[in-house]
mmCIF file of C-alpha atoms and ligand atoms in Angstrom:
data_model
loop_
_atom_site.group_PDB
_atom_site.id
_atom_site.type_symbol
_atom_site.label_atom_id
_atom_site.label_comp_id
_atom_site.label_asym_id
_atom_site.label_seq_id
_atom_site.Cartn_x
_atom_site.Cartn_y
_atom_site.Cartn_z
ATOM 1 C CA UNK S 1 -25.473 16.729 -26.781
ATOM 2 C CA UNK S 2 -23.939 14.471 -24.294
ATOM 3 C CA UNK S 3 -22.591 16.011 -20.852
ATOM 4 C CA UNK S 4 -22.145 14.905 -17.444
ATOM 5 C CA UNK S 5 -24.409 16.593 -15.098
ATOM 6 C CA UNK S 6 -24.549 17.654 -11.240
ATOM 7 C CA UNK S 7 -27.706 16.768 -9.707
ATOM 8 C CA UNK S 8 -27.184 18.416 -6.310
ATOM 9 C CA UNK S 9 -30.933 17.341 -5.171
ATOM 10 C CA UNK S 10 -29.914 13.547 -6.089
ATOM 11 C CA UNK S 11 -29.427 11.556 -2.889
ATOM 12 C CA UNK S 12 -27.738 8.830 -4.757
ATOM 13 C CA UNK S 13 -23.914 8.438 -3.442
ATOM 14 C CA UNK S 14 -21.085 6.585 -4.848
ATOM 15 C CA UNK S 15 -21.086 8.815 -8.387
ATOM 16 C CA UNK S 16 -21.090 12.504 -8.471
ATOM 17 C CA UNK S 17 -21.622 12.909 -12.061
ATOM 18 C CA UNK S 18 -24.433 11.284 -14.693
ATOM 19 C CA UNK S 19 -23.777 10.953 -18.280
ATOM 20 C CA UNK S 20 -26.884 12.037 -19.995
ATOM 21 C CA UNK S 21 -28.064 13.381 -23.114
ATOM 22 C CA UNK S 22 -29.228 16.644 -22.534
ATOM 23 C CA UNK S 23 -30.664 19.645 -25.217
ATOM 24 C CA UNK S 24 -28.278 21.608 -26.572
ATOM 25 C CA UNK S 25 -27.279 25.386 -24.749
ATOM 26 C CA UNK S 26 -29.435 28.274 -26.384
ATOM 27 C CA UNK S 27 -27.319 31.403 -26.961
ATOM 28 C CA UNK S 28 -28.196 34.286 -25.453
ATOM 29 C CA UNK S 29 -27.496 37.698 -27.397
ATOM 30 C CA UNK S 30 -23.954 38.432 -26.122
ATOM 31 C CA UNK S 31 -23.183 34.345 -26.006
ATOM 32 C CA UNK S 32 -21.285 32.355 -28.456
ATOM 33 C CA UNK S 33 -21.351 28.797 -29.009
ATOM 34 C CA UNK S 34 -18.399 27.034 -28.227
ATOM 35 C CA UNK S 35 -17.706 23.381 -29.621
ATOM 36 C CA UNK S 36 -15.796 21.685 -26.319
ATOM 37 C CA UNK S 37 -12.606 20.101 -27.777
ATOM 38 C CA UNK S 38 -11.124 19.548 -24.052
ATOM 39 C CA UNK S 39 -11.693 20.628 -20.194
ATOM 40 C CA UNK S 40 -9.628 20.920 -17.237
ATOM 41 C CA UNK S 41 -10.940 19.512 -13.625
ATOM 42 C CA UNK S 42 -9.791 21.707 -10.797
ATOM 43 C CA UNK S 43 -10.213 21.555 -7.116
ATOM 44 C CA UNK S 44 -13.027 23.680 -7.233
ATOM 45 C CA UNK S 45 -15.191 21.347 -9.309
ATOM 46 C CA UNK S 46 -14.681 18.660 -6.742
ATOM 47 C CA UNK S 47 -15.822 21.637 -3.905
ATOM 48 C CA UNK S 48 -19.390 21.977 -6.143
ATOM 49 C CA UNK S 49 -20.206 18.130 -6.132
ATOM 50 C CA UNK S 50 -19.310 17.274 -2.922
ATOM 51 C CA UNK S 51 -21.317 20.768 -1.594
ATOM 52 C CA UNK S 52 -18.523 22.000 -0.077
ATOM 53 C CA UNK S 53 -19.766 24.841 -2.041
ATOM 54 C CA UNK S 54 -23.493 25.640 -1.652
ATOM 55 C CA UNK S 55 -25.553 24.690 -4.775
ATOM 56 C CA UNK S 56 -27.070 27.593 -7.102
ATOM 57 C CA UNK S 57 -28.449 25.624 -9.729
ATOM 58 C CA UNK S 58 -30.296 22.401 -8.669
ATOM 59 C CA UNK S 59 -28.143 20.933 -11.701
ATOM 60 C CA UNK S 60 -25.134 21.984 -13.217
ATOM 61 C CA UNK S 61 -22.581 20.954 -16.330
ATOM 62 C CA UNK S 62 -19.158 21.695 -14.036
ATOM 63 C CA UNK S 63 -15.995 22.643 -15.669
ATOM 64 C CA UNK S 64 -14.529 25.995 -15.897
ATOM 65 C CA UNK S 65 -11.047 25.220 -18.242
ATOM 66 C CA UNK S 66 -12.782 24.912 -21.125
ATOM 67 C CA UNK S 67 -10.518 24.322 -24.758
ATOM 68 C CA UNK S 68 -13.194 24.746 -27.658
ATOM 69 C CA UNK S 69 -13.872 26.260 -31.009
ATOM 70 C CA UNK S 70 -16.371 29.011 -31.765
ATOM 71 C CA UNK S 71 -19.128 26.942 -33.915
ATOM 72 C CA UNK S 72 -22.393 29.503 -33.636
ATOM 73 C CA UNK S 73 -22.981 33.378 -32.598
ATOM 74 C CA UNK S 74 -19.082 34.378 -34.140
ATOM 75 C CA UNK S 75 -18.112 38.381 -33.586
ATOM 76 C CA UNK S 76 -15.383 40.800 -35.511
ATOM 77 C CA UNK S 77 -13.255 39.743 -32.870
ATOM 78 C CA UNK S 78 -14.239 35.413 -32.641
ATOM 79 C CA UNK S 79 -14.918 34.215 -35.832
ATOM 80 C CA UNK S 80 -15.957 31.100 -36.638
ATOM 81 C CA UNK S 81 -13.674 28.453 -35.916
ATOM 82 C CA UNK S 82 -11.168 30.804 -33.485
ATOM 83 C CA UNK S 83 -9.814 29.007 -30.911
ATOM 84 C CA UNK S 84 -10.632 29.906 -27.144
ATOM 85 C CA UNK S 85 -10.242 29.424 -23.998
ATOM 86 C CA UNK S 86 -12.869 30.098 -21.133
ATOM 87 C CA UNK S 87 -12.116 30.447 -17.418
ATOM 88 C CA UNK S 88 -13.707 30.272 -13.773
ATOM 89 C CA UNK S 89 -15.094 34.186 -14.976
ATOM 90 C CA UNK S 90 -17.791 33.969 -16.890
ATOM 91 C CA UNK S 91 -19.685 37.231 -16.552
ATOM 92 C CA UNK S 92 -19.604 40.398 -14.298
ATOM 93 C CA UNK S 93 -22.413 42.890 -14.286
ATOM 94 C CA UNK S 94 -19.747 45.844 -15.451
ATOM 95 C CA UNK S 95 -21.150 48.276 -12.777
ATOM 96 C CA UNK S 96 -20.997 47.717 -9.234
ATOM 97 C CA UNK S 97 -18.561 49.484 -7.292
ATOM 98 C CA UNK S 98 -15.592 46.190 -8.074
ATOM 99 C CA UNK S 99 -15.852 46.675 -11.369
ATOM 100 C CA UNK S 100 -15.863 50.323 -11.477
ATOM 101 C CA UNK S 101 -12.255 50.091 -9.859
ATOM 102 C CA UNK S 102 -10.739 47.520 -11.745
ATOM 103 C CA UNK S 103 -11.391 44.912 -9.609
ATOM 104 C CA UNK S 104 -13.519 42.458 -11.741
ATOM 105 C CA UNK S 105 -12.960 39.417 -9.907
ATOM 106 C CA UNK S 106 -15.205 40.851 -6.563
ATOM 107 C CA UNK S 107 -17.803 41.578 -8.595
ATOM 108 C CA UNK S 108 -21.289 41.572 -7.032
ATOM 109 C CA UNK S 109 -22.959 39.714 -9.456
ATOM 110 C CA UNK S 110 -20.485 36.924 -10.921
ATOM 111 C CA UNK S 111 -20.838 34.444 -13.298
ATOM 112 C CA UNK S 112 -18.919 31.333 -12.710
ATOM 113 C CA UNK S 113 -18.589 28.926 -15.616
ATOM 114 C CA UNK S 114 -19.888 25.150 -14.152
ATOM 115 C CA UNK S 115 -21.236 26.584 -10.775
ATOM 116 C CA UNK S 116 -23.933 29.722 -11.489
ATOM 117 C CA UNK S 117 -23.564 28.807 -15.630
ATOM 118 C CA UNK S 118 -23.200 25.363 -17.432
ATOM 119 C CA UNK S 119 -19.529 25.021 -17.914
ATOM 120 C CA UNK S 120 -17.585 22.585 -19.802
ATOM 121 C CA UNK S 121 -18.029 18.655 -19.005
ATOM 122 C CA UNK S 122 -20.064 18.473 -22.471
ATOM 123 C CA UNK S 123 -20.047 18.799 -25.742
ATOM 124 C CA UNK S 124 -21.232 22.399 -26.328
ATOM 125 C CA UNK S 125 -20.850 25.242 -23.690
ATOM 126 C CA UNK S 126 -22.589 28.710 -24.084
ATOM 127 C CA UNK S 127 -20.136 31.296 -23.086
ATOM 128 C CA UNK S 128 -19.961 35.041 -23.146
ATOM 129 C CA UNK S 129 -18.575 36.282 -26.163
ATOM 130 C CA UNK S 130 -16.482 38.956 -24.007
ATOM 131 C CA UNK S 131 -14.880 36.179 -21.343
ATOM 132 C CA UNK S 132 -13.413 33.658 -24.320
ATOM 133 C CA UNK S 133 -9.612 34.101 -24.384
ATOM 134 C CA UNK S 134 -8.661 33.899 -27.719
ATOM 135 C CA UNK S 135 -5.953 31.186 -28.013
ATOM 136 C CA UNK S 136 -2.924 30.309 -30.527
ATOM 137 C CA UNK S 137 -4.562 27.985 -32.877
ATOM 138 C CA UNK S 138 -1.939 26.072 -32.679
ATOM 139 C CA UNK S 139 -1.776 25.238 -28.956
ATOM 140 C CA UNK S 140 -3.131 21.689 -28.165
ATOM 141 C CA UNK S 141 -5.981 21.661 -26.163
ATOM 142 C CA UNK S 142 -4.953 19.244 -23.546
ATOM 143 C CA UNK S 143 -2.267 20.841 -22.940
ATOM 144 C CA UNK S 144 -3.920 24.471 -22.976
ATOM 145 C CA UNK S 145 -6.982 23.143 -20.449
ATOM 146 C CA UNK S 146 -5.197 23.462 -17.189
ATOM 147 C CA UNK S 147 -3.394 26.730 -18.181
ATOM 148 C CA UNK S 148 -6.886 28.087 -17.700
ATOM 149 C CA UNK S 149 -7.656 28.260 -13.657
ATOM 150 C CA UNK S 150 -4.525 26.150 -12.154
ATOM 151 C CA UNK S 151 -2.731 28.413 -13.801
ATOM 152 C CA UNK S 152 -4.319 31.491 -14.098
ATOM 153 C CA UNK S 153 -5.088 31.295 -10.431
ATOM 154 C CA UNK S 154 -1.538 30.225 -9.604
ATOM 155 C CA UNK S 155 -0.561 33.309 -11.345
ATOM 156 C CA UNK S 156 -3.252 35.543 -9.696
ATOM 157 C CA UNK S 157 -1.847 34.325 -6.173
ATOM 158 C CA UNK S 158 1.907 35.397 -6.940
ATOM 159 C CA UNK S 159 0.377 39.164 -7.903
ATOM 160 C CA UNK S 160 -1.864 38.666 -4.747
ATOM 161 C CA UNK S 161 1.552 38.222 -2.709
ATOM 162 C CA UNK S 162 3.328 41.119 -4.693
ATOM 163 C CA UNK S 163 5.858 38.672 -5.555
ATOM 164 C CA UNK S 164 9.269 40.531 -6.960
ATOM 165 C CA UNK S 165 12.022 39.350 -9.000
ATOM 166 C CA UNK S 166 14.277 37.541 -7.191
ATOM 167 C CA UNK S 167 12.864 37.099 -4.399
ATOM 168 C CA UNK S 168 12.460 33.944 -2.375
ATOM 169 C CA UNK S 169 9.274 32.605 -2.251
ATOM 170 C CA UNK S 170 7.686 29.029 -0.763
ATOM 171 C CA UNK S 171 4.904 27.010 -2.180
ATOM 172 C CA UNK S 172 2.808 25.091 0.202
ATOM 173 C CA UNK S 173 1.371 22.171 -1.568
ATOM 174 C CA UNK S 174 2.744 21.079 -4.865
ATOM 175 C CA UNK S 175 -0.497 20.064 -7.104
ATOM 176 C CA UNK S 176 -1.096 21.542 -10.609
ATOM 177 C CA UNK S 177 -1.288 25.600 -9.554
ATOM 178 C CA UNK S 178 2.176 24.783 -7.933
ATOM 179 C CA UNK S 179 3.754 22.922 -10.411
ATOM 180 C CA UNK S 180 3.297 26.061 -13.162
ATOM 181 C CA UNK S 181 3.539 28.681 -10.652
ATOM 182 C CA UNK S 182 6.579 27.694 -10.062
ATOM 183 C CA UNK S 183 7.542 27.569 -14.045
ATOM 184 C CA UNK S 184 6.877 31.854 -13.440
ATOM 185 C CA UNK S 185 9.073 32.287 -10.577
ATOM 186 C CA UNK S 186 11.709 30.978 -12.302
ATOM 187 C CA UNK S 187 11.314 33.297 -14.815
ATOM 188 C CA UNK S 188 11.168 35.857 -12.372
ATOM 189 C CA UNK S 189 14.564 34.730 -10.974
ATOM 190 C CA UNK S 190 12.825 33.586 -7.644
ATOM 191 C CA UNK S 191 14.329 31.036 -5.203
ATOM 192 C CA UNK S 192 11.350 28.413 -4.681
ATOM 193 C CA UNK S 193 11.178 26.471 -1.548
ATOM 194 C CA UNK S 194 8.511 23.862 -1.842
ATOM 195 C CA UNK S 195 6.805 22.389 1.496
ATOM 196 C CA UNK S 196 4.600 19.386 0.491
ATOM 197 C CA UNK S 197 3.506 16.216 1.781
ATOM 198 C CA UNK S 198 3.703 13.074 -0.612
ATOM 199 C CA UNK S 199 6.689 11.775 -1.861
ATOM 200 C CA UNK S 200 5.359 12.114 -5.674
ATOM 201 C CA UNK S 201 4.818 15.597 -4.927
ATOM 202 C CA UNK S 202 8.186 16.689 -3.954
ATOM 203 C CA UNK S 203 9.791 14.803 -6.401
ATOM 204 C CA UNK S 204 7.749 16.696 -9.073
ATOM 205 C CA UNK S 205 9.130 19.665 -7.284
ATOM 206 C CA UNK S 206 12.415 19.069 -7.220
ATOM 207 C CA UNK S 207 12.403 17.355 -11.073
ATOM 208 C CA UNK S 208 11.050 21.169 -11.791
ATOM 209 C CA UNK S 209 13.850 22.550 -9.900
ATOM 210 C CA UNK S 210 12.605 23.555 -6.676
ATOM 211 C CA UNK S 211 15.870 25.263 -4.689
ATOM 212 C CA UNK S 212 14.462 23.085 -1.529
ATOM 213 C CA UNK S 213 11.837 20.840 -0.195
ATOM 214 C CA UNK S 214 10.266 19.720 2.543
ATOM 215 C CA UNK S 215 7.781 17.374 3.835
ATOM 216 C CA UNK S 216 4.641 19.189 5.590
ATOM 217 C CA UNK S 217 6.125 19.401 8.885
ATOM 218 C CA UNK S 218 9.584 21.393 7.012
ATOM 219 C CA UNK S 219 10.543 24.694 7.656
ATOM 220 C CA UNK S 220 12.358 26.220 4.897
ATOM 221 C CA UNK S 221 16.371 27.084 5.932
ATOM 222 C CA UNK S 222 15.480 30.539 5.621
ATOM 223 C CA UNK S 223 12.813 33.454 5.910
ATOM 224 C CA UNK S 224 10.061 33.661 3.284
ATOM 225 C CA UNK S 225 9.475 36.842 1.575
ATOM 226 C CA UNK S 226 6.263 35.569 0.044
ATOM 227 C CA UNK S 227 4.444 32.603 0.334
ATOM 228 C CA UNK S 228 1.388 30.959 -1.067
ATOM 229 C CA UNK S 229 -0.620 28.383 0.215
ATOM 230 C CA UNK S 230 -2.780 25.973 -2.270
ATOM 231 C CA UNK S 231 -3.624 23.203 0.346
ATOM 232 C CA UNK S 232 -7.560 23.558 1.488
ATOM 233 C CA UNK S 233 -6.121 23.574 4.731
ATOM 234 C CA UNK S 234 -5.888 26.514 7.889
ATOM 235 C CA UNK S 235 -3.044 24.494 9.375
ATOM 236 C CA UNK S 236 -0.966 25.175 6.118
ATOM 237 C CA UNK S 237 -1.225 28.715 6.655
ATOM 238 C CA UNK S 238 -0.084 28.836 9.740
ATOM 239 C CA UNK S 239 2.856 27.354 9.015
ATOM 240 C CA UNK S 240 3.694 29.585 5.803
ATOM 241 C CA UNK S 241 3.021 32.450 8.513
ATOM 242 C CA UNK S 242 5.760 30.931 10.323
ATOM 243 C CA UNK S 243 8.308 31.230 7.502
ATOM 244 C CA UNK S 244 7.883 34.578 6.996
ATOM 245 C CA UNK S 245 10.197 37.480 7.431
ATOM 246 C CA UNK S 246 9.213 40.651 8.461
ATOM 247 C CA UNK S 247 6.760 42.507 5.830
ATOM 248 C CA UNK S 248 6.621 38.928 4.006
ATOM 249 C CA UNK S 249 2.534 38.534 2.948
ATOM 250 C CA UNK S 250 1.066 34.811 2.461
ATOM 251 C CA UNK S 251 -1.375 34.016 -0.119
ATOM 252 C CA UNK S 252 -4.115 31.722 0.106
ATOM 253 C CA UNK S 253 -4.910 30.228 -2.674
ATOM 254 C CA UNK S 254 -8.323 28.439 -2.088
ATOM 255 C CA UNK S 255 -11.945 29.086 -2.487
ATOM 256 C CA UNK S 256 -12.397 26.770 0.597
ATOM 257 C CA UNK S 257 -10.531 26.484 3.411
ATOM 258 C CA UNK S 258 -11.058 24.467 6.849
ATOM 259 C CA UNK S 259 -10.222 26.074 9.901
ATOM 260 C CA UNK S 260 -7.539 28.231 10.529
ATOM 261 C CA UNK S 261 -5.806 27.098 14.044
ATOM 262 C CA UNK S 262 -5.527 29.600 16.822
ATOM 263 C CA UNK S 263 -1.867 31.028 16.413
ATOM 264 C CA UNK S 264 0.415 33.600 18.176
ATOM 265 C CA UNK S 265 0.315 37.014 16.914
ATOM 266 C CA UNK S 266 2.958 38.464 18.716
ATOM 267 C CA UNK S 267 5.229 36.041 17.381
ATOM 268 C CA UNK S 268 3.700 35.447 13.452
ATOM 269 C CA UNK S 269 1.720 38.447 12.799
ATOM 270 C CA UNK S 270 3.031 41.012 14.145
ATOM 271 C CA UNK S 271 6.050 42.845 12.208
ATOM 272 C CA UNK S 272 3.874 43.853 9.707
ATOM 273 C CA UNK S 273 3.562 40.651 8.293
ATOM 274 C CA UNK S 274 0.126 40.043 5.904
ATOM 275 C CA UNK S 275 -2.483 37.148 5.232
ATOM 276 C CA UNK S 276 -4.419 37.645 1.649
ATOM 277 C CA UNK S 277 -6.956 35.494 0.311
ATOM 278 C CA UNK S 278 -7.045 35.001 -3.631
ATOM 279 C CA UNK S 279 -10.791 35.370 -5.276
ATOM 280 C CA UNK S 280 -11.186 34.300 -8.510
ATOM 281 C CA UNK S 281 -9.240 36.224 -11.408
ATOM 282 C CA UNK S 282 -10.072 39.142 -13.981
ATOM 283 C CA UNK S 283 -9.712 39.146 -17.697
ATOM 284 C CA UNK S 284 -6.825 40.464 -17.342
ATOM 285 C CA UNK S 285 -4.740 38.269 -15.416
ATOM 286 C CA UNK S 286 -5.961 35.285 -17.912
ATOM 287 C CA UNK S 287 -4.432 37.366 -20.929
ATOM 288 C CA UNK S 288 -1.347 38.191 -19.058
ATOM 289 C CA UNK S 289 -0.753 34.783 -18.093
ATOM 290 C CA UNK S 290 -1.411 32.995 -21.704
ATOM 291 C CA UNK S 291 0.701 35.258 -23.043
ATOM 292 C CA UNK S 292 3.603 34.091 -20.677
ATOM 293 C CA UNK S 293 2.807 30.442 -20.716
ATOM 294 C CA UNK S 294 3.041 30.778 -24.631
ATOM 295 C CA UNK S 295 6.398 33.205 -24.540
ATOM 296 C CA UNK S 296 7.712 30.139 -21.607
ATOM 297 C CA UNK S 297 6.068 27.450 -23.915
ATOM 298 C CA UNK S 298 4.735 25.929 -21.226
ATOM 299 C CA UNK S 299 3.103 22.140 -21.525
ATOM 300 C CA UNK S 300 2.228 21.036 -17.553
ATOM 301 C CA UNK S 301 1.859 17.525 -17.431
ATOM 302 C CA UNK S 302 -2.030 15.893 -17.743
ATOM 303 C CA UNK S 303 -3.500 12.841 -17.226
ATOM 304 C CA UNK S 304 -6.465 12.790 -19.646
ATOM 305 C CA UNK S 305 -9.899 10.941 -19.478
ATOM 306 C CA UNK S 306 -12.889 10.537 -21.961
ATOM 307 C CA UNK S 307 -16.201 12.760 -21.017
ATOM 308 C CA UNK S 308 -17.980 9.101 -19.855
ATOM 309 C CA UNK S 309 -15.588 8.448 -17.346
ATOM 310 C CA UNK S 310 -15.913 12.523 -15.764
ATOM 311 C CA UNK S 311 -16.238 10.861 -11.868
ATOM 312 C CA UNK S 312 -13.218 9.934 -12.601
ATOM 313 C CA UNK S 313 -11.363 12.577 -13.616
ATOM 314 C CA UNK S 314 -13.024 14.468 -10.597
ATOM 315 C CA UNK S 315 -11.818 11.310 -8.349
ATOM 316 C CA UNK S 316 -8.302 11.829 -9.587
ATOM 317 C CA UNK S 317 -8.276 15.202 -8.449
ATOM 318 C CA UNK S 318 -9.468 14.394 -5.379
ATOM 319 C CA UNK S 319 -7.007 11.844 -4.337
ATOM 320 C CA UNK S 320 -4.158 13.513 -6.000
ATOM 321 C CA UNK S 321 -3.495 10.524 -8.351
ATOM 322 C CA UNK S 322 -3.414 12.065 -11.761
ATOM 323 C CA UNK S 323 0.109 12.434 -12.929
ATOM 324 C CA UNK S 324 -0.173 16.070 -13.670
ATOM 325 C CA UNK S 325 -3.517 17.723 -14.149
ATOM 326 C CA UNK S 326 -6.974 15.770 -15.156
ATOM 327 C CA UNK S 327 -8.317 16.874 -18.191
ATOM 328 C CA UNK S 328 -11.445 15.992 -19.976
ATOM 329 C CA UNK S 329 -11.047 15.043 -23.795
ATOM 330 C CA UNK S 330 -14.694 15.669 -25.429
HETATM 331 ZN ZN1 ZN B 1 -10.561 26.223 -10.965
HETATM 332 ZN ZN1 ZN B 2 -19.464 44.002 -10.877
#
């Protein structure tokens, strides 16, 4: 089968990704075989090739949205053919003390699809039978892709902040996690203030109907009582910290993050206010969230790209200049 492969030991620079021919993925008992029909490219992917992330596997197939079909190793609950949808979880060992208290996504010994596992930048992926979401069969899979971590994640980090109906809540950074968390808040009857730099950015926000927004530098016209942060950046925090009223908790929404800037915590911390990091996502918060993109009938905006061209996808990401999210067509 044909995928495009990470060779973290591979010295060459200019391409991240080679296009190779490679055998096709051996199932394991509790696997199935999943024919790729589409994948996402998130943030993360772009933290494995350029080792922001520390290797595991000398080479890896990245891509962790994956839109497929089951083909081989079908189950009462995936038959043949079922349409599913496979996330940044991949595996957790089912026993260690996280998983014992319901908290799956801390698990001690994680699988992450395209970083510790082959994901989906090919034609076949191997996935565990009990981690493919089930998907409407009638749900494109372009569309669909993204749902998968920029949204499920996006989703995750509005529970993370204990976001409540109607509350006001700000969004720092406006990528593809933004741009369908905010589609929820609305739902939830949330005022949205939007802090982003790049002009396309806040005019996606406002064309989504953002109730403010402001460049980088901005501080919303009133106090936060949640915020979440999707920039890979500690000065972003800091100033979500800022905006917060008393009580108000900020979510960070990045597996990565560069430093966090000395601040006052007299001033921004104290009052009970709360920083939260957002790891990963559980089973759980991936059906919860299909269900409500499908009830919303949500389609985010992607910019697609054949697997032979899978730099650049990852490129787009990088530079933000994918109108919507990048997504893989296989
Ligand atoms: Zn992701
Ligand atoms: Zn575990």
């Amino acid at each position: 089968m044909r995928a495009a492969v990470f060779d973290s030991t591979s010295t060459v620079s200019g391409s991240w990704l080679s296009i190779e021919e490679v055998p096709c993925p051996q199932l394991a008992p509790d696997q199935i075989l999943v024919k790729v029909l589409a994948c996402g490219v998130c943030r993360t992917d772009l933290h494995i090739v350029e080792r922001d992330l520390p290797p595991i596997q000398p080479r890896i197939i990245p891509g962790h949205q994956i839109v497929g079909e089951v083909v081989e190793g079908a189950t009462s609950t995936l038959p043949l053919g079922t349409r599913v949808g496979v996330s940044w979880i991949g595996g957790v060992d089912g026993d260690c003390w996280f998983c014992r208290h319901d908290m799956e996504n801390l698990c001690d010994h994680p699988v992450f699809t395209g970083y510790s596992v082959n994901g989906g930048y090919a034609e076949f992926a191997a996935v565990r039978a009990g981690f493919a979401n089930p998907l409407p069969a009638g749900l494109d899979p372009i569309v669909a892709a993204p749902l998968l971590c920029a949204g499920v994640i996006g989703f995750r980090s509005l529970r993370v902040a204990g976001v409540e109906r109607g509350e006001r809540v700000g969004l720092y950074g406006f990528g593809s996690s933004a741009s369908l968390a905010i589609r929820v808040l609305h739902s939830w009857n949330c005022e949205v203030y939007v802090v982003t730099r790049g002009e396309s950015h806040r005019k996606a926000a406002q064309a989504l109907g953002a109730h403010w927004v402001g460049d980088e530098d901005a501080m919303p016209p009133v106090p936060l009582d949640r915020a979440v942060t999707f920039a890979p950046s500690g000065k972003v925090v800091v100033s979500a910290l800022s905006a917060l009223r008393k009580g108000g908790v900020v979510a960070i929404n990045a597996i990565h993050l560069d430093q966090v800037p000395a601040f006052d915590y007299d001033r921004l911390l104290w009052g009970e206010r709360q920083i939260r990091s957002v790891a990963n996502m559980t089973r759980q918060d991936a059906r919860d969230f299909l269900a409500l993109a499908r009830d919303l009938n949500f389609r985010p905006a992607v910019q697609t790209f054949p697997l032979d061209q899978a730099n650049r996808a990852v490129e787009a990401v990088k530079h933000e200049t994918a109108d919507g999210s990048s997504v893989i067509v296989i």
